[in-house]
PDB file of C-alpha atoms and ligand atoms in Angstrom:
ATOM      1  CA  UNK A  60       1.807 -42.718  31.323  1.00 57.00           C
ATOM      2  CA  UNK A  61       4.280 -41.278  33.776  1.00 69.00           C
ATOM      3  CA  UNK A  62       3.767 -37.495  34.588  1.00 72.00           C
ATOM      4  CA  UNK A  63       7.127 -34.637  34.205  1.00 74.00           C
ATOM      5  CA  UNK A  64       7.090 -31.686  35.447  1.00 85.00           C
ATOM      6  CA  UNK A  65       8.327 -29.170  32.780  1.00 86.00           C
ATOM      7  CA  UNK A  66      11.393 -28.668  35.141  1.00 87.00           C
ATOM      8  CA  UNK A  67      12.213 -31.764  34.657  1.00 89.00           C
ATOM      9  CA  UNK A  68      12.356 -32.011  31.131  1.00 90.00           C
ATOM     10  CA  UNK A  69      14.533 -28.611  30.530  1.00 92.00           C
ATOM     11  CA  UNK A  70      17.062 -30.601  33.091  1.00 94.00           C
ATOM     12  CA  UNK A  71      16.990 -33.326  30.798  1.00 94.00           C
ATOM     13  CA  UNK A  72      18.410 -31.210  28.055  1.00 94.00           C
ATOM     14  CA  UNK A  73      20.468 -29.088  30.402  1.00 96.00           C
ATOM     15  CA  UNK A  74      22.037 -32.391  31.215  1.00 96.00           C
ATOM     16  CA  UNK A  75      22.948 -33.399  27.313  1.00 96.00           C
ATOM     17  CA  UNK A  76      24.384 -29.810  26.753  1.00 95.00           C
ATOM     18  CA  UNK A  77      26.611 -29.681  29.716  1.00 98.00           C
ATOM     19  CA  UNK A  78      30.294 -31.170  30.254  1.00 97.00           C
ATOM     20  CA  UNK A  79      32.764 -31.033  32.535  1.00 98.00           C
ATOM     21  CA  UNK A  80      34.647 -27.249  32.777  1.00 98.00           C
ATOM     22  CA  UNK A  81      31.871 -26.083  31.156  1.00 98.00           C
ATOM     23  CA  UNK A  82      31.129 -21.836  31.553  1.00 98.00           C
ATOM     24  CA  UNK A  83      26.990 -21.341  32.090  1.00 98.00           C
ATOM     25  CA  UNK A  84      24.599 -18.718  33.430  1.00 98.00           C
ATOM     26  CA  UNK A  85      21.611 -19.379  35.567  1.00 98.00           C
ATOM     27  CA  UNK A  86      19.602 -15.827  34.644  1.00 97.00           C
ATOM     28  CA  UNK A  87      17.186 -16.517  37.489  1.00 96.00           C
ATOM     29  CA  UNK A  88      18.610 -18.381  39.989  1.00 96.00           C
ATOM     30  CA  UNK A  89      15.164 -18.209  42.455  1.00 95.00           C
ATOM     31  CA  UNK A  90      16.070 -21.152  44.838  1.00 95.00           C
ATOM     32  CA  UNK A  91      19.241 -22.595  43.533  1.00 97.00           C
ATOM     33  CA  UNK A  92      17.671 -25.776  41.766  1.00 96.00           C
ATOM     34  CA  UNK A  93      18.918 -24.750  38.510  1.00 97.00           C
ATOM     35  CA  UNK A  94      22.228 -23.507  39.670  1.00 98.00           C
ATOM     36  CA  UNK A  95      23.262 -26.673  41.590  1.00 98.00           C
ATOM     37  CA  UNK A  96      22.859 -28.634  38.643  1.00 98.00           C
ATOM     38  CA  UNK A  97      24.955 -26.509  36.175  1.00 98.00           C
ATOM     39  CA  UNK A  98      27.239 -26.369  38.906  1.00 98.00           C
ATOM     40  CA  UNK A  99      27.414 -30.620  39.281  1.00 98.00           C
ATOM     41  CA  UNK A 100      27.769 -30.696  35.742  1.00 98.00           C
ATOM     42  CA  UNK A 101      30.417 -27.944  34.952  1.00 98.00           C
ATOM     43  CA  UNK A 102      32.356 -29.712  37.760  1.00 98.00           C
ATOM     44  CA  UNK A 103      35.411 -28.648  39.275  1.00 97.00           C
ATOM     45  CA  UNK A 104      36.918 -27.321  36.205  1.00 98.00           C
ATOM     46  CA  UNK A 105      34.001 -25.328  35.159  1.00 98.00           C
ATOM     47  CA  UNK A 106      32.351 -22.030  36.015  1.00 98.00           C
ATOM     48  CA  UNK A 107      28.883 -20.913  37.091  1.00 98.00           C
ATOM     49  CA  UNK A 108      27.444 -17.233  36.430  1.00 98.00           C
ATOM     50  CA  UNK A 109      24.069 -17.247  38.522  1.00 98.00           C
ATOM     51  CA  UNK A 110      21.834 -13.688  38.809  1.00 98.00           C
ATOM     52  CA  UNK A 111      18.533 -12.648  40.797  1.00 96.00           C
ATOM     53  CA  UNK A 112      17.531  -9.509  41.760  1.00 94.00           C
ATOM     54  CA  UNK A 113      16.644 -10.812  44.849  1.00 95.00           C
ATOM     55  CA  UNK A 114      18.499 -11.280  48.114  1.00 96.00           C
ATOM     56  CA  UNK A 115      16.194 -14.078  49.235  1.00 96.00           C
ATOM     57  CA  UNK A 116      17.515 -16.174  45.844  1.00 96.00           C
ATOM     58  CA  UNK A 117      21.027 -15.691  46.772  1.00 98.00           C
ATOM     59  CA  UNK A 118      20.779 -16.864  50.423  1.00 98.00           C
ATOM     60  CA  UNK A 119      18.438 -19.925  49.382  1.00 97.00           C
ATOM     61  CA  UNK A 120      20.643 -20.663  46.786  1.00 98.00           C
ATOM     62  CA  UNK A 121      23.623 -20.337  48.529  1.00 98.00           C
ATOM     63  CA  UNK A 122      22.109 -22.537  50.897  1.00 98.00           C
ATOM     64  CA  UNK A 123      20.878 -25.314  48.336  1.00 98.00           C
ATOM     65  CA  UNK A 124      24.882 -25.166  47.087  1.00 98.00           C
ATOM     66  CA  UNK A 125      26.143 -25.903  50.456  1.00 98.00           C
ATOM     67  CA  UNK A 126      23.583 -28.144  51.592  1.00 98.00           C
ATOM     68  CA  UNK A 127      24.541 -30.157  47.568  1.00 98.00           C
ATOM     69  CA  UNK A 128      28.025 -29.869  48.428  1.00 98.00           C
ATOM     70  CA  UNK A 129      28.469 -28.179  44.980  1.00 98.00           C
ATOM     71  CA  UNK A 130      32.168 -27.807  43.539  1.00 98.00           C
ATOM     72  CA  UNK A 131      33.218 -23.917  44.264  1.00 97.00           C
ATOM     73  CA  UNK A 132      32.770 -23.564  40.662  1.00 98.00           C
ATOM     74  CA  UNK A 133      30.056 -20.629  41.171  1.00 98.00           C
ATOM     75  CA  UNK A 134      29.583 -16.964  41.328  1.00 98.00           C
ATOM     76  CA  UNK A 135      26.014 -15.719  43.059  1.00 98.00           C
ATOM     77  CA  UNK A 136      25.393 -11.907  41.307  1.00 98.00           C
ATOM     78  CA  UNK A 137      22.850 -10.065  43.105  1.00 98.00           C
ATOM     79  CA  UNK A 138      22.370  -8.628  39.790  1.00 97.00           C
ATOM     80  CA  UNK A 139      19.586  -8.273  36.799  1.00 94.00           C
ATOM     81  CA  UNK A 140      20.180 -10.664  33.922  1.00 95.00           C
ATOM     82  CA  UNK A 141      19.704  -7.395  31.687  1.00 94.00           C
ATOM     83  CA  UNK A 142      23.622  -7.062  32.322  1.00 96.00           C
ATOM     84  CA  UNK A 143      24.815 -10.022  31.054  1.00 96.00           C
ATOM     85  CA  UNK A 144      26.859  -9.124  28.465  1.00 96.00           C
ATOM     86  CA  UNK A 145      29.129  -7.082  31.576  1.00 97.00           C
ATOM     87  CA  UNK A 146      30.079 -10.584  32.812  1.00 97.00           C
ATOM     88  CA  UNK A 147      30.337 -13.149  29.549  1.00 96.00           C
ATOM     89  CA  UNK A 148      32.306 -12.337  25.950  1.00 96.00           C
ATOM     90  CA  UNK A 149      29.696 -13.312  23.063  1.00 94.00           C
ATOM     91  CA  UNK A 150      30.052 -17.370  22.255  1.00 95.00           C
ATOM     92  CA  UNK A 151      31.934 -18.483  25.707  1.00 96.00           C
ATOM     93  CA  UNK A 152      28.577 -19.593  27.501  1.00 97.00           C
ATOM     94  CA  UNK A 153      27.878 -23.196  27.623  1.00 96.00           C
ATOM     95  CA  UNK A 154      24.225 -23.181  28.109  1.00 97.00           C
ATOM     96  CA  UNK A 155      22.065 -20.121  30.017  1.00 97.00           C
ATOM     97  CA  UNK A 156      19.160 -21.317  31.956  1.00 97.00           C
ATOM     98  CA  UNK A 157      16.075 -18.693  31.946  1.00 95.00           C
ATOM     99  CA  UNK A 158      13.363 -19.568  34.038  1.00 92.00           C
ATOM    100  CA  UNK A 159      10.724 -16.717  34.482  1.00 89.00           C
ATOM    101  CA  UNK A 160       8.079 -16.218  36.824  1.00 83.00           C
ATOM    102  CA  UNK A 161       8.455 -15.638  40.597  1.00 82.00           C
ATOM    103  CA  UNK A 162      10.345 -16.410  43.419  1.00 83.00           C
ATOM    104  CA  UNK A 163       8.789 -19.981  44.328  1.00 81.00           C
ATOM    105  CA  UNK A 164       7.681 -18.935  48.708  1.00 82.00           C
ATOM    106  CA  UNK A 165       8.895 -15.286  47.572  1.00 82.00           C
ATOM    107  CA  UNK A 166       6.878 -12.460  46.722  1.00 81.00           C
ATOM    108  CA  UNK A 167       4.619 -13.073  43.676  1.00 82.00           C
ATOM    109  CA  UNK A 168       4.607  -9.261  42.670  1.00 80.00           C
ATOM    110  CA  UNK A 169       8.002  -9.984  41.506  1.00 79.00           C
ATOM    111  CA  UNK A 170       8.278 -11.351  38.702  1.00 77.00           C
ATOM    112  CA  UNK A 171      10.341 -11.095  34.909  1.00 73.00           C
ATOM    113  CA  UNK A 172       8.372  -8.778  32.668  1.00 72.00           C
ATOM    114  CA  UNK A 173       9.243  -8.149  28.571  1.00 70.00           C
TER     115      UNK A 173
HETATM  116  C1  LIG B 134      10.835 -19.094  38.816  1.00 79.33           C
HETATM  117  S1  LIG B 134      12.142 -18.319  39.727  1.00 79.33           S
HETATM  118  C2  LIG B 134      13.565 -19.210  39.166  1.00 79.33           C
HETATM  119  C3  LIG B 134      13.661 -20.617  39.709  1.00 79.33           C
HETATM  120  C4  LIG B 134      15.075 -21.135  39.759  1.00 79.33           C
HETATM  121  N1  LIG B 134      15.683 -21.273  38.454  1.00 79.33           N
HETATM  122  C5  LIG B 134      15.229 -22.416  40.588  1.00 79.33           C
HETATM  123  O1  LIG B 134      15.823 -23.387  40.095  1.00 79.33           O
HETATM  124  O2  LIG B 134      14.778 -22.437  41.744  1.00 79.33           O
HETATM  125  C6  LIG B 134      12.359 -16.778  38.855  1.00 79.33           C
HETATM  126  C7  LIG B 134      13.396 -15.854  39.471  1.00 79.33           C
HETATM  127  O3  LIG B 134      13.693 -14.845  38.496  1.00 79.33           O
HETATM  128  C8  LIG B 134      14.129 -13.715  39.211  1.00 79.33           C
HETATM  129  N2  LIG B 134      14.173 -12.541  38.321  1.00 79.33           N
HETATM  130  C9  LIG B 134      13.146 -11.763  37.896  1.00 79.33           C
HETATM  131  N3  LIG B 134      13.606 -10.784  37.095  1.00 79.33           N
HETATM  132  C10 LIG B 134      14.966 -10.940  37.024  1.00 79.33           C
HETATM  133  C11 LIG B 134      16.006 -10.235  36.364  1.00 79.33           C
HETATM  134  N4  LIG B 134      15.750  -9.167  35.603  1.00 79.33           N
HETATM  135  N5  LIG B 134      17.278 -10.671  36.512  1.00 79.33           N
HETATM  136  C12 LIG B 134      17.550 -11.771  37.270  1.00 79.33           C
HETATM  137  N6  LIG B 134      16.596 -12.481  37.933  1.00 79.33           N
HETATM  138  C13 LIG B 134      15.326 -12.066  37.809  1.00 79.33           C
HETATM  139  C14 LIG B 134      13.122 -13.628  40.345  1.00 79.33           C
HETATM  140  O4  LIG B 134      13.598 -12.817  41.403  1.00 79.33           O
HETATM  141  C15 LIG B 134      12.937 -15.101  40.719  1.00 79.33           C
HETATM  142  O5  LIG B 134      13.764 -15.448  41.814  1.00 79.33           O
END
């Protein structure tokens, strides 16, 4: 039997949920793997929401972006996810990715609590 990581399998479903101009939210962006593929699948004519609290998400994020050659379909909030409802009207998102823990190479101290 093959082995999947868990990551795997929540892009699996990510990837049945999503179309093309698509609006979604990454709520922890971390290193960008999450946000590069909404981004890919909201395309061009879609939008990307994508918060940390960290600056070390947003620069390795930004990074993973450029490096994907993601469509400029995305906005990087250095921001908590508690604000969300500042930046999306109830019933416009797409799909909102959540994944908790910390920053993968970051500091482990840091990390989503209730
Ligand atoms: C496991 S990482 C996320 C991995 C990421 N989705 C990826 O694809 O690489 C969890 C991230 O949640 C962030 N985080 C913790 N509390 C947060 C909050 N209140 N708002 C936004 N991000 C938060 C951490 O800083 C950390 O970067």
């Amino acid at each position: 039997m093959k082995n999947y990581q868990i990551t795997q399998w929540c892009a699996a479903f990510i990837r049945q949920q999503v179309h093309e101009g698509d609006f979604c939210i990454d709520a922890t962006m971390g290193n960008g793997n999450d946000t590069l593929l909404l981004s890919q699948l909201c395309g061009e004519s879609g939008k990307v929401l994508a918060f940390d609290i960290q600056e070390q998400a947003l620069n390795a994020t930004q990074k993973k972006l450029t490096a994907g050659h993601a469509p400029e379909n995305y906005r990087l909030l250095l921001e908590s996810h508690a604000n969300i409802a500042e930046y999306a009207a109830p019933d416009s998102v797409s799909c909102i990715v959540f994944n908790f823990g910390y920053l993968p190479g970051g500091d482990h101290s840091l990390a989503t609590r209730g």
